[in-house]
């Protein structure tokens, strides 16, 4: 039997393409770019597909508003969804334990920059993808990839290098309205790379309006 190119392609589609495969999706961009909203959208879609979801937030994220658990609680579908577990992670050990207990279809981690460049977490996620590569297992990681000095931040840039899909979102520059890729710390904040805050401390800025935190006046 000789196949035309087109038939070969459709044969390939039937036999190979829809074989199950694990995926890593990364959602990134500055603060206020809608990363958490995008994560909620993806989780809501997964809930309609009846997939079990394990949703994590680093315990060090103490913001009460715009926190992923609040967004999920206010979502019509997700708030009453049975197969969604929420978990505050403190370190890789408790992430592993909780994950092994639930064995979910989807592992989602929001604000992953608070995990720092933790290679234990990084290796855990990459090993998990390898272990589960023949199943429809999905990891979605959301967070900042740049700090307020405009430099690579935490585990996100590393994970982006291993991702099947990167969703890079922009906010709106508060100065000029251009698409914003940077998170600017407002004057008076500390020099620390990690300072948990919201509109009180940060704003979105474009490439032209962004001023590095290290160049700002400090009190
Ligand atoms: P992220 O998780 O990326 O910090 P959120 O999903 O928490 O973003 O918030 C995104 C929402 O923030 C937007 O839908 C919008 O309502 C609001 N917002 C506030 N300031 C800005 C801005 N400068 N640019 C875009 N959206 C903004
Ligand atoms: Zn600007």
JSON list of C-alpha atoms and ligand atoms in Angstrom, two decimals:
[
{"chain": "A", "resi": 1, "resn": "UNK", "atom": "CA", "xyz": [0.00, 0.00, 0.00]},
{"chain": "A", "resi": 2, "resn": "UNK", "atom": "CA", "xyz": [1.45, 3.38, -0.88]},
{"chain": "A", "resi": 3, "resn": "UNK", "atom": "CA", "xyz": [0.29, 6.39, 1.07]},
{"chain": "A", "resi": 4, "resn": "UNK", "atom": "CA", "xyz": [0.06, 9.89, -0.28]},
{"chain": "A", "resi": 5, "resn": "UNK", "atom": "CA", "xyz": [1.78, 12.55, 1.88]},
{"chain": "A", "resi": 6, "resn": "UNK", "atom": "CA", "xyz": [-1.59, 13.60, 3.22]},
{"chain": "A", "resi": 7, "resn": "UNK", "atom": "CA", "xyz": [-2.62, 10.06, 4.15]},
{"chain": "A", "resi": 8, "resn": "UNK", "atom": "CA", "xyz": [0.72, 9.49, 5.81]},
{"chain": "A", "resi": 9, "resn": "UNK", "atom": "CA", "xyz": [0.15, 12.58, 7.89]},
{"chain": "A", "resi": 10, "resn": "UNK", "atom": "CA", "xyz": [-3.32, 11.50, 8.97]},
{"chain": "A", "resi": 11, "resn": "UNK", "atom": "CA", "xyz": [-1.98, 8.02, 9.78]},
{"chain": "A", "resi": 12, "resn": "UNK", "atom": "CA", "xyz": [0.66, 9.63, 11.92]},
{"chain": "A", "resi": 13, "resn": "UNK", "atom": "CA", "xyz": [-2.02, 11.70, 13.61]},
{"chain": "A", "resi": 14, "resn": "UNK", "atom": "CA", "xyz": [-4.06, 8.61, 14.49]},
{"chain": "A", "resi": 15, "resn": "UNK", "atom": "CA", "xyz": [-1.17, 6.46, 15.63]},
{"chain": "A", "resi": 16, "resn": "UNK", "atom": "CA", "xyz": [1.23, 8.82, 17.27]},
{"chain": "A", "resi": 17, "resn": "UNK", "atom": "CA", "xyz": [0.07, 12.30, 17.90]},
{"chain": "A", "resi": 18, "resn": "UNK", "atom": "CA", "xyz": [-2.69, 11.65, 20.35]},
{"chain": "A", "resi": 19, "resn": "UNK", "atom": "CA", "xyz": [-0.61, 9.36, 22.49]},
{"chain": "A", "resi": 20, "resn": "UNK", "atom": "CA", "xyz": [-0.66, 10.69, 26.02]},
{"chain": "A", "resi": 21, "resn": "UNK", "atom": "CA", "xyz": [2.15, 13.00, 27.04]},
{"chain": "A", "resi": 22, "resn": "UNK", "atom": "CA", "xyz": [3.02, 15.07, 30.08]},
{"chain": "A", "resi": 23, "resn": "UNK", "atom": "CA", "xyz": [3.34, 18.84, 29.57]},
{"chain": "A", "resi": 24, "resn": "UNK", "atom": "CA", "xyz": [4.75, 21.85, 31.36]},
{"chain": "A", "resi": 25, "resn": "UNK", "atom": "CA", "xyz": [3.01, 25.18, 30.86]},
{"chain": "A", "resi": 26, "resn": "UNK", "atom": "CA", "xyz": [4.55, 28.38, 32.23]},
{"chain": "A", "resi": 27, "resn": "UNK", "atom": "CA", "xyz": [2.56, 31.58, 32.71]},
{"chain": "A", "resi": 28, "resn": "UNK", "atom": "CA", "xyz": [4.72, 34.63, 33.28]},
{"chain": "A", "resi": 29, "resn": "UNK", "atom": "CA", "xyz": [4.86, 38.44, 32.96]},
{"chain": "A", "resi": 30, "resn": "UNK", "atom": "CA", "xyz": [5.04, 41.36, 35.41]},
{"chain": "A", "resi": 31, "resn": "UNK", "atom": "CA", "xyz": [2.69, 42.00, 38.32]},
{"chain": "A", "resi": 32, "resn": "UNK", "atom": "CA", "xyz": [-0.81, 43.05, 37.22]},
{"chain": "A", "resi": 33, "resn": "UNK", "atom": "CA", "xyz": [-0.48, 41.24, 33.88]},
{"chain": "A", "resi": 34, "resn": "UNK", "atom": "CA", "xyz": [-3.22, 38.74, 34.73]},
{"chain": "A", "resi": 35, "resn": "UNK", "atom": "CA", "xyz": [-1.13, 35.64, 35.45]},
{"chain": "A", "resi": 36, "resn": "UNK", "atom": "CA", "xyz": [-3.41, 34.48, 38.24]},
{"chain": "A", "resi": 37, "resn": "UNK", "atom": "CA", "xyz": [-6.49, 35.18, 36.10]},
{"chain": "A", "resi": 38, "resn": "UNK", "atom": "CA", "xyz": [-4.96, 33.10, 33.30]},
{"chain": "A", "resi": 39, "resn": "UNK", "atom": "CA", "xyz": [-4.17, 30.28, 35.72]},
{"chain": "A", "resi": 40, "resn": "UNK", "atom": "CA", "xyz": [-7.76, 30.34, 36.99]},
{"chain": "A", "resi": 41, "resn": "UNK", "atom": "CA", "xyz": [-9.02, 30.22, 33.38]},
{"chain": "A", "resi": 42, "resn": "UNK", "atom": "CA", "xyz": [-6.92, 27.13, 32.67]},
{"chain": "A", "resi": 43, "resn": "UNK", "atom": "CA", "xyz": [-7.98, 25.43, 35.91]},
{"chain": "A", "resi": 44, "resn": "UNK", "atom": "CA", "xyz": [-11.65, 26.18, 35.23]},
{"chain": "A", "resi": 45, "resn": "UNK", "atom": "CA", "xyz": [-11.31, 24.52, 31.82]},
{"chain": "A", "resi": 46, "resn": "UNK", "atom": "CA", "xyz": [-9.65, 21.50, 33.51]},
{"chain": "A", "resi": 47, "resn": "UNK", "atom": "CA", "xyz": [-12.57, 21.32, 35.96]},
{"chain": "A", "resi": 48, "resn": "UNK", "atom": "CA", "xyz": [-15.01, 21.10, 33.06]},
{"chain": "A", "resi": 49, "resn": "UNK", "atom": "CA", "xyz": [-12.92, 18.16, 31.85]},
{"chain": "A", "resi": 50, "resn": "UNK", "atom": "CA", "xyz": [-13.26, 16.58, 35.31]},
{"chain": "A", "resi": 51, "resn": "UNK", "atom": "CA", "xyz": [-9.55, 16.51, 35.98]},
{"chain": "A", "resi": 52, "resn": "UNK", "atom": "CA", "xyz": [-8.19, 16.47, 39.48]},
{"chain": "A", "resi": 53, "resn": "UNK", "atom": "CA", "xyz": [-6.23, 19.57, 40.41]},
{"chain": "A", "resi": 54, "resn": "UNK", "atom": "CA", "xyz": [-3.59, 20.11, 43.06]},
{"chain": "A", "resi": 55, "resn": "UNK", "atom": "CA", "xyz": [-3.16, 23.86, 43.51]},
{"chain": "A", "resi": 56, "resn": "UNK", "atom": "CA", "xyz": [-0.17, 25.20, 45.42]},
{"chain": "A", "resi": 57, "resn": "UNK", "atom": "CA", "xyz": [0.88, 28.60, 46.64]},
{"chain": "A", "resi": 58, "resn": "UNK", "atom": "CA", "xyz": [4.14, 29.20, 48.51]},
{"chain": "A", "resi": 59, "resn": "UNK", "atom": "CA", "xyz": [3.34, 29.83, 52.17]},
{"chain": "A", "resi": 60, "resn": "UNK", "atom": "CA", "xyz": [5.48, 32.99, 52.11]},
{"chain": "A", "resi": 61, "resn": "UNK", "atom": "CA", "xyz": [2.89, 34.74, 49.89]},
{"chain": "A", "resi": 62, "resn": "UNK", "atom": "CA", "xyz": [0.84, 36.43, 52.59]},
{"chain": "A", "resi": 63, "resn": "UNK", "atom": "CA", "xyz": [-1.15, 38.85, 50.40]},
{"chain": "A", "resi": 64, "resn": "UNK", "atom": "CA", "xyz": [-4.83, 38.56, 51.18]},
{"chain": "A", "resi": 65, "resn": "UNK", "atom": "CA", "xyz": [-6.21, 40.10, 48.02]},
{"chain": "A", "resi": 66, "resn": "UNK", "atom": "CA", "xyz": [-5.46, 38.78, 44.51]},
{"chain": "A", "resi": 67, "resn": "UNK", "atom": "CA", "xyz": [-4.23, 35.57, 46.11]},
{"chain": "A", "resi": 68, "resn": "UNK", "atom": "CA", "xyz": [-4.92, 32.50, 43.92]},
{"chain": "A", "resi": 69, "resn": "UNK", "atom": "CA", "xyz": [-7.00, 30.78, 46.62]},
{"chain": "A", "resi": 70, "resn": "UNK", "atom": "CA", "xyz": [-9.26, 33.84, 46.80]},
{"chain": "A", "resi": 71, "resn": "UNK", "atom": "CA", "xyz": [-9.65, 33.95, 43.03]},
{"chain": "A", "resi": 72, "resn": "UNK", "atom": "CA", "xyz": [-10.54, 30.25, 43.03]},
{"chain": "A", "resi": 73, "resn": "UNK", "atom": "CA", "xyz": [-13.05, 30.74, 45.86]},
{"chain": "A", "resi": 74, "resn": "UNK", "atom": "CA", "xyz": [-14.76, 33.48, 43.87]},
{"chain": "A", "resi": 75, "resn": "UNK", "atom": "CA", "xyz": [-14.97, 31.44, 40.68]},
{"chain": "A", "resi": 76, "resn": "UNK", "atom": "CA", "xyz": [-18.40, 29.94, 39.98]},
{"chain": "A", "resi": 77, "resn": "UNK", "atom": "CA", "xyz": [-17.08, 26.63, 38.70]},
{"chain": "A", "resi": 78, "resn": "UNK", "atom": "CA", "xyz": [-13.98, 26.15, 40.83]},
{"chain": "A", "resi": 79, "resn": "UNK", "atom": "CA", "xyz": [-15.42, 27.24, 44.18]},
{"chain": "A", "resi": 80, "resn": "UNK", "atom": "CA", "xyz": [-17.60, 24.14, 44.38]},
{"chain": "A", "resi": 81, "resn": "UNK", "atom": "CA", "xyz": [-15.38, 21.78, 42.38]},
{"chain": "A", "resi": 82, "resn": "UNK", "atom": "CA", "xyz": [-14.79, 18.53, 44.28]},
{"chain": "A", "resi": 83, "resn": "UNK", "atom": "CA", "xyz": [-11.47, 17.51, 42.78]},
{"chain": "A", "resi": 84, "resn": "UNK", "atom": "CA", "xyz": [-9.48, 20.59, 43.67]},
{"chain": "A", "resi": 85, "resn": "UNK", "atom": "CA", "xyz": [-7.06, 20.51, 46.60]},
{"chain": "A", "resi": 86, "resn": "UNK", "atom": "CA", "xyz": [-5.35, 23.65, 47.83]},
{"chain": "A", "resi": 87, "resn": "UNK", "atom": "CA", "xyz": [-2.00, 23.54, 49.44]},
{"chain": "A", "resi": 88, "resn": "UNK", "atom": "CA", "xyz": [0.46, 26.01, 50.98]},
{"chain": "A", "resi": 89, "resn": "UNK", "atom": "CA", "xyz": [3.95, 24.77, 50.25]},
{"chain": "A", "resi": 90, "resn": "UNK", "atom": "CA", "xyz": [6.85, 25.51, 52.52]},
{"chain": "A", "resi": 91, "resn": "UNK", "atom": "CA", "xyz": [9.55, 23.28, 51.03]},
{"chain": "A", "resi": 92, "resn": "UNK", "atom": "CA", "xyz": [10.08, 20.51, 48.51]},
{"chain": "A", "resi": 93, "resn": "UNK", "atom": "CA", "xyz": [9.52, 17.76, 51.08]},
{"chain": "A", "resi": 94, "resn": "UNK", "atom": "CA", "xyz": [6.00, 18.84, 51.95]},
{"chain": "A", "resi": 95, "resn": "UNK", "atom": "CA", "xyz": [5.27, 19.42, 48.26]},
{"chain": "A", "resi": 96, "resn": "UNK", "atom": "CA", "xyz": [6.37, 15.84, 47.49]},
{"chain": "A", "resi": 97, "resn": "UNK", "atom": "CA", "xyz": [4.39, 14.34, 50.35]},
{"chain": "A", "resi": 98, "resn": "UNK", "atom": "CA", "xyz": [1.21, 16.20, 49.53]},
{"chain": "A", "resi": 99, "resn": "UNK", "atom": "CA", "xyz": [1.58, 15.48, 45.83]},
{"chain": "A", "resi": 100, "resn": "UNK", "atom": "CA", "xyz": [2.14, 11.73, 46.32]},
{"chain": "A", "resi": 101, "resn": "UNK", "atom": "CA", "xyz": [-0.95, 11.59, 48.50]},
{"chain": "A", "resi": 102, "resn": "UNK", "atom": "CA", "xyz": [-3.20, 13.21, 45.87]},
{"chain": "A", "resi": 103, "resn": "UNK", "atom": "CA", "xyz": [-1.72, 11.99, 42.56]},
{"chain": "A", "resi": 104, "resn": "UNK", "atom": "CA", "xyz": [-3.58, 14.67, 40.58]},
{"chain": "A", "resi": 105, "resn": "UNK", "atom": "CA", "xyz": [-3.97, 15.13, 36.81]},
{"chain": "A", "resi": 106, "resn": "UNK", "atom": "CA", "xyz": [-2.78, 18.70, 37.19]},
{"chain": "A", "resi": 107, "resn": "UNK", "atom": "CA", "xyz": [-0.19, 20.23, 39.47]},
{"chain": "A", "resi": 108, "resn": "UNK", "atom": "CA", "xyz": [-0.50, 24.03, 39.49]},
{"chain": "A", "resi": 109, "resn": "UNK", "atom": "CA", "xyz": [1.86, 26.37, 41.33]},
{"chain": "A", "resi": 110, "resn": "UNK", "atom": "CA", "xyz": [1.16, 30.10, 41.54]},
{"chain": "A", "resi": 111, "resn": "UNK", "atom": "CA", "xyz": [3.67, 32.80, 42.58]},
{"chain": "A", "resi": 112, "resn": "UNK", "atom": "CA", "xyz": [6.46, 30.31, 41.95]},
{"chain": "A", "resi": 113, "resn": "UNK", "atom": "CA", "xyz": [9.12, 33.04, 42.19]},
{"chain": "A", "resi": 114, "resn": "UNK", "atom": "CA", "xyz": [8.71, 32.70, 45.97]},
{"chain": "A", "resi": 115, "resn": "UNK", "atom": "CA", "xyz": [10.30, 29.25, 45.65]},
{"chain": "A", "resi": 116, "resn": "UNK", "atom": "CA", "xyz": [13.53, 31.08, 44.66]},
{"chain": "A", "resi": 117, "resn": "UNK", "atom": "CA", "xyz": [15.99, 29.29, 42.45]},
{"chain": "A", "resi": 118, "resn": "UNK", "atom": "CA", "xyz": [15.40, 26.13, 44.38]},
{"chain": "A", "resi": 119, "resn": "UNK", "atom": "CA", "xyz": [16.95, 23.29, 42.40]},
{"chain": "A", "resi": 120, "resn": "UNK", "atom": "CA", "xyz": [15.26, 20.71, 44.62]},
{"chain": "A", "resi": 121, "resn": "UNK", "atom": "CA", "xyz": [11.90, 22.00, 43.42]},
{"chain": "A", "resi": 122, "resn": "UNK", "atom": "CA", "xyz": [13.17, 22.41, 39.87]},
{"chain": "A", "resi": 123, "resn": "UNK", "atom": "CA", "xyz": [14.54, 18.84, 39.79]},
{"chain": "A", "resi": 124, "resn": "UNK", "atom": "CA", "xyz": [11.36, 17.51, 41.40]},
{"chain": "A", "resi": 125, "resn": "UNK", "atom": "CA", "xyz": [9.21, 19.07, 38.66]},
{"chain": "A", "resi": 126, "resn": "UNK", "atom": "CA", "xyz": [11.49, 18.02, 35.81]},
{"chain": "A", "resi": 127, "resn": "UNK", "atom": "CA", "xyz": [11.77, 14.44, 37.20]},
{"chain": "A", "resi": 128, "resn": "UNK", "atom": "CA", "xyz": [8.00, 14.34, 37.54]},
{"chain": "A", "resi": 129, "resn": "UNK", "atom": "CA", "xyz": [7.56, 15.26, 33.86]},
{"chain": "A", "resi": 130, "resn": "UNK", "atom": "CA", "xyz": [10.03, 12.54, 32.94]},
{"chain": "A", "resi": 131, "resn": "UNK", "atom": "CA", "xyz": [8.32, 9.96, 35.18]},
{"chain": "A", "resi": 132, "resn": "UNK", "atom": "CA", "xyz": [4.86, 10.83, 33.88]},
{"chain": "A", "resi": 133, "resn": "UNK", "atom": "CA", "xyz": [5.80, 11.50, 30.27]},
{"chain": "A", "resi": 134, "resn": "UNK", "atom": "CA", "xyz": [3.48, 8.80, 28.95]},
{"chain": "A", "resi": 135, "resn": "UNK", "atom": "CA", "xyz": [0.41, 10.13, 30.73]},
{"chain": "A", "resi": 136, "resn": "UNK", "atom": "CA", "xyz": [-1.72, 13.26, 30.28]},
{"chain": "A", "resi": 137, "resn": "UNK", "atom": "CA", "xyz": [-0.18, 14.82, 33.35]},
{"chain": "A", "resi": 138, "resn": "UNK", "atom": "CA", "xyz": [0.06, 18.61, 33.31]},
{"chain": "A", "resi": 139, "resn": "UNK", "atom": "CA", "xyz": [2.16, 21.01, 35.36]},
{"chain": "A", "resi": 140, "resn": "UNK", "atom": "CA", "xyz": [1.22, 24.69, 35.21]},
{"chain": "A", "resi": 141, "resn": "UNK", "atom": "CA", "xyz": [3.59, 27.13, 36.88]},
{"chain": "A", "resi": 142, "resn": "UNK", "atom": "CA", "xyz": [2.79, 30.81, 37.16]},
{"chain": "A", "resi": 143, "resn": "UNK", "atom": "CA", "xyz": [4.95, 33.63, 38.49]},
{"chain": "A", "resi": 144, "resn": "UNK", "atom": "CA", "xyz": [7.35, 36.50, 37.90]},
{"chain": "A", "resi": 145, "resn": "UNK", "atom": "CA", "xyz": [10.47, 35.87, 35.84]},
{"chain": "A", "resi": 146, "resn": "UNK", "atom": "CA", "xyz": [12.00, 39.31, 36.53]},
{"chain": "A", "resi": 147, "resn": "UNK", "atom": "CA", "xyz": [12.64, 41.03, 39.85]},
{"chain": "A", "resi": 148, "resn": "UNK", "atom": "CA", "xyz": [12.30, 44.75, 40.54]},
{"chain": "A", "resi": 149, "resn": "UNK", "atom": "CA", "xyz": [15.85, 45.25, 39.29]},
{"chain": "A", "resi": 150, "resn": "UNK", "atom": "CA", "xyz": [14.88, 43.73, 35.94]},
{"chain": "A", "resi": 151, "resn": "UNK", "atom": "CA", "xyz": [16.97, 40.62, 36.56]},
{"chain": "A", "resi": 152, "resn": "UNK", "atom": "CA", "xyz": [16.05, 36.93, 36.28]},
{"chain": "A", "resi": 153, "resn": "UNK", "atom": "CA", "xyz": [14.00, 35.95, 39.30]},
{"chain": "A", "resi": 154, "resn": "UNK", "atom": "CA", "xyz": [13.93, 32.57, 40.98]},
{"chain": "A", "resi": 155, "resn": "UNK", "atom": "CA", "xyz": [13.00, 29.30, 39.37]},
{"chain": "A", "resi": 156, "resn": "UNK", "atom": "CA", "xyz": [10.77, 30.70, 36.57]},
{"chain": "A", "resi": 157, "resn": "UNK", "atom": "CA", "xyz": [13.44, 31.40, 33.91]},
{"chain": "A", "resi": 158, "resn": "UNK", "atom": "CA", "xyz": [14.87, 27.91, 34.49]},
{"chain": "A", "resi": 159, "resn": "UNK", "atom": "CA", "xyz": [11.44, 26.34, 34.15]},
{"chain": "A", "resi": 160, "resn": "UNK", "atom": "CA", "xyz": [10.75, 28.33, 30.98]},
{"chain": "A", "resi": 161, "resn": "UNK", "atom": "CA", "xyz": [13.70, 26.53, 29.39]},
{"chain": "A", "resi": 162, "resn": "UNK", "atom": "CA", "xyz": [11.95, 23.20, 30.01]},
{"chain": "A", "resi": 163, "resn": "UNK", "atom": "CA", "xyz": [8.41, 24.30, 29.12]},
{"chain": "A", "resi": 164, "resn": "UNK", "atom": "CA", "xyz": [6.20, 22.98, 26.33]},
{"chain": "A", "resi": 165, "resn": "UNK", "atom": "CA", "xyz": [4.34, 26.27, 26.32]},
{"chain": "A", "resi": 166, "resn": "UNK", "atom": "CA", "xyz": [5.13, 29.74, 27.68]},
{"chain": "A", "resi": 167, "resn": "UNK", "atom": "CA", "xyz": [2.35, 32.26, 28.09]},
{"chain": "A", "resi": 168, "resn": "UNK", "atom": "CA", "xyz": [4.05, 35.64, 28.39]},
{"chain": "A", "resi": 169, "resn": "UNK", "atom": "CA", "xyz": [1.59, 38.32, 29.47]},
{"chain": "A", "resi": 170, "resn": "UNK", "atom": "CA", "xyz": [1.95, 42.10, 29.50]},
{"chain": "A", "resi": 171, "resn": "UNK", "atom": "CA", "xyz": [0.41, 44.60, 31.88]},
{"chain": "A", "resi": 172, "resn": "UNK", "atom": "CA", "xyz": [-0.18, 48.28, 31.03]},
{"chain": "A", "resi": 173, "resn": "UNK", "atom": "CA", "xyz": [2.55, 50.77, 31.90]},
{"chain": "A", "resi": 174, "resn": "UNK", "atom": "CA", "xyz": [1.16, 53.15, 34.52]},
{"chain": "A", "resi": 175, "resn": "UNK", "atom": "CA", "xyz": [3.28, 55.99, 33.09]},
{"chain": "A", "resi": 176, "resn": "UNK", "atom": "CA", "xyz": [2.64, 55.85, 29.35]},
{"chain": "A", "resi": 177, "resn": "UNK", "atom": "CA", "xyz": [0.22, 53.06, 28.54]},
{"chain": "A", "resi": 178, "resn": "UNK", "atom": "CA", "xyz": [2.70, 50.94, 26.58]},
{"chain": "A", "resi": 179, "resn": "UNK", "atom": "CA", "xyz": [2.75, 47.18, 27.12]},
{"chain": "A", "resi": 180, "resn": "UNK", "atom": "CA", "xyz": [4.60, 46.60, 30.39]},
{"chain": "A", "resi": 181, "resn": "UNK", "atom": "CA", "xyz": [7.00, 43.73, 30.99]},
{"chain": "A", "resi": 182, "resn": "UNK", "atom": "CA", "xyz": [8.61, 45.08, 34.18]},
{"chain": "A", "resi": 183, "resn": "UNK", "atom": "CA", "xyz": [7.50, 45.27, 37.77]},
{"chain": "A", "resi": 184, "resn": "UNK", "atom": "CA", "xyz": [8.69, 48.56, 39.22]},
{"chain": "A", "resi": 185, "resn": "UNK", "atom": "CA", "xyz": [9.14, 49.01, 42.94]},
{"chain": "A", "resi": 186, "resn": "UNK", "atom": "CA", "xyz": [7.77, 52.35, 44.13]},
{"chain": "A", "resi": 187, "resn": "UNK", "atom": "CA", "xyz": [10.22, 54.75, 45.84]},
{"chain": "A", "resi": 188, "resn": "UNK", "atom": "CA", "xyz": [10.71, 54.08, 49.53]},
{"chain": "A", "resi": 189, "resn": "UNK", "atom": "CA", "xyz": [10.62, 50.27, 49.32]},
{"chain": "A", "resi": 190, "resn": "UNK", "atom": "CA", "xyz": [13.49, 48.16, 50.60]},
{"chain": "A", "resi": 191, "resn": "UNK", "atom": "CA", "xyz": [16.44, 46.86, 48.54]},
{"chain": "A", "resi": 192, "resn": "UNK", "atom": "CA", "xyz": [15.47, 43.24, 49.29]},
{"chain": "A", "resi": 193, "resn": "UNK", "atom": "CA", "xyz": [14.74, 41.07, 46.24]},
{"chain": "A", "resi": 194, "resn": "UNK", "atom": "CA", "xyz": [11.76, 39.60, 48.05]},
{"chain": "A", "resi": 195, "resn": "UNK", "atom": "CA", "xyz": [9.33, 42.04, 49.61]},
{"chain": "A", "resi": 196, "resn": "UNK", "atom": "CA", "xyz": [5.76, 40.80, 49.51]},
{"chain": "A", "resi": 197, "resn": "UNK", "atom": "CA", "xyz": [3.39, 43.55, 48.43]},
{"chain": "A", "resi": 198, "resn": "UNK", "atom": "CA", "xyz": [0.73, 44.71, 46.04]},
{"chain": "A", "resi": 199, "resn": "UNK", "atom": "CA", "xyz": [-0.28, 48.06, 44.54]},
{"chain": "A", "resi": 200, "resn": "UNK", "atom": "CA", "xyz": [1.11, 49.62, 47.72]},
{"chain": "A", "resi": 201, "resn": "UNK", "atom": "CA", "xyz": [4.65, 48.68, 46.73]},
{"chain": "A", "resi": 202, "resn": "UNK", "atom": "CA", "xyz": [4.73, 47.90, 43.03]},
{"chain": "A", "resi": 203, "resn": "UNK", "atom": "CA", "xyz": [3.53, 49.10, 39.64]},
{"chain": "A", "resi": 204, "resn": "UNK", "atom": "CA", "xyz": [3.79, 47.87, 36.04]},
{"chain": "A", "resi": 205, "resn": "UNK", "atom": "CA", "xyz": [6.20, 49.73, 33.74]},
{"chain": "A", "resi": 206, "resn": "UNK", "atom": "CA", "xyz": [7.30, 49.39, 30.13]},
{"chain": "A", "resi": 207, "resn": "UNK", "atom": "CA", "xyz": [10.90, 49.17, 28.96]},
{"chain": "A", "resi": 208, "resn": "UNK", "atom": "CA", "xyz": [11.10, 52.95, 28.47]},
{"chain": "A", "resi": 209, "resn": "UNK", "atom": "CA", "xyz": [9.65, 53.96, 31.84]},
{"chain": "A", "resi": 210, "resn": "UNK", "atom": "CA", "xyz": [11.16, 51.23, 34.03]},
{"chain": "A", "resi": 211, "resn": "UNK", "atom": "CA", "xyz": [13.71, 52.36, 36.64]},
{"chain": "A", "resi": 212, "resn": "UNK", "atom": "CA", "xyz": [15.71, 49.65, 38.40]},
{"chain": "A", "resi": 213, "resn": "UNK", "atom": "CA", "xyz": [15.05, 49.34, 42.09]},
{"chain": "A", "resi": 214, "resn": "UNK", "atom": "CA", "xyz": [18.78, 49.75, 42.79]},
{"chain": "A", "resi": 215, "resn": "UNK", "atom": "CA", "xyz": [18.70, 53.19, 41.12]},
{"chain": "A", "resi": 216, "resn": "UNK", "atom": "CA", "xyz": [15.70, 54.44, 43.14]},
{"chain": "A", "resi": 217, "resn": "UNK", "atom": "CA", "xyz": [16.07, 56.73, 46.17]},
{"chain": "A", "resi": 218, "resn": "UNK", "atom": "CA", "xyz": [15.68, 54.83, 49.46]},
{"chain": "A", "resi": 219, "resn": "UNK", "atom": "CA", "xyz": [14.53, 55.96, 52.85]},
{"chain": "B", "resi": 1, "resn": "LIG", "atom": "P1", "xyz": [-0.88, 38.95, 38.22]},
{"chain": "B", "resi": 1, "resn": "LIG", "atom": "O1", "xyz": [-1.23, 37.60, 38.76]},
{"chain": "B", "resi": 1, "resn": "LIG", "atom": "O2", "xyz": [-0.11, 38.89, 36.94]},
{"chain": "B", "resi": 1, "resn": "LIG", "atom": "O3", "xyz": [-0.23, 39.85, 39.23]},
{"chain": "B", "resi": 1, "resn": "LIG", "atom": "P2", "xyz": [-3.68, 39.46, 38.43]},
{"chain": "B", "resi": 1, "resn": "LIG", "atom": "O4", "xyz": [-4.42, 38.38, 37.68]},
{"chain": "B", "resi": 1, "resn": "LIG", "atom": "O5", "xyz": [-3.61, 39.34, 39.92]},
{"chain": "B", "resi": 1, "resn": "LIG", "atom": "O6", "xyz": [-2.21, 39.65, 37.81]},
{"chain": "B", "resi": 1, "resn": "LIG", "atom": "O7", "xyz": [-4.30, 40.90, 38.13]},
{"chain": "B", "resi": 1, "resn": "LIG", "atom": "C1", "xyz": [-4.50, 41.36, 36.83]},
{"chain": "B", "resi": 1, "resn": "LIG", "atom": "C2", "xyz": [-5.53, 42.47, 36.93]},
{"chain": "B", "resi": 1, "resn": "LIG", "atom": "O8", "xyz": [-4.95, 43.62, 37.54]},
{"chain": "B", "resi": 1, "resn": "LIG", "atom": "C3", "xyz": [-6.01, 43.00, 35.59]},
{"chain": "B", "resi": 1, "resn": "LIG", "atom": "O9", "xyz": [-7.03, 42.21, 35.05]},
{"chain": "B", "resi": 1, "resn": "LIG", "atom": "C4", "xyz": [-6.49, 44.39, 35.94]},
{"chain": "B", "resi": 1, "resn": "LIG", "atom": "O10", "xyz": [-7.84, 44.35, 36.38]},
{"chain": "B", "resi": 1, "resn": "LIG", "atom": "C5", "xyz": [-5.65, 44.79, 37.13]},
{"chain": "B", "resi": 1, "resn": "LIG", "atom": "N1", "xyz": [-4.62, 45.82, 36.89]},
{"chain": "B", "resi": 1, "resn": "LIG", "atom": "C6", "xyz": [-4.20, 46.71, 37.81]},
{"chain": "B", "resi": 1, "resn": "LIG", "atom": "N2", "xyz": [-3.22, 47.50, 37.34]},
{"chain": "B", "resi": 1, "resn": "LIG", "atom": "C7", "xyz": [-2.97, 47.09, 36.07]},
{"chain": "B", "resi": 1, "resn": "LIG", "atom": "C8", "xyz": [-2.05, 47.52, 35.03]},
{"chain": "B", "resi": 1, "resn": "LIG", "atom": "N3", "xyz": [-1.17, 48.51, 35.22]},
{"chain": "B", "resi": 1, "resn": "LIG", "atom": "N4", "xyz": [-2.07, 46.84, 33.86]},
{"chain": "B", "resi": 1, "resn": "LIG", "atom": "C9", "xyz": [-2.94, 45.84, 33.65]},
{"chain": "B", "resi": 1, "resn": "LIG", "atom": "N5", "xyz": [-3.84, 45.41, 34.58]},
{"chain": "B", "resi": 1, "resn": "LIG", "atom": "C10", "xyz": [-3.87, 46.03, 35.77]},
{"chain": "B", "resi": 2, "resn": "LIG", "atom": "ZN1", "xyz": [5.89, 53.35, 29.84]}
]
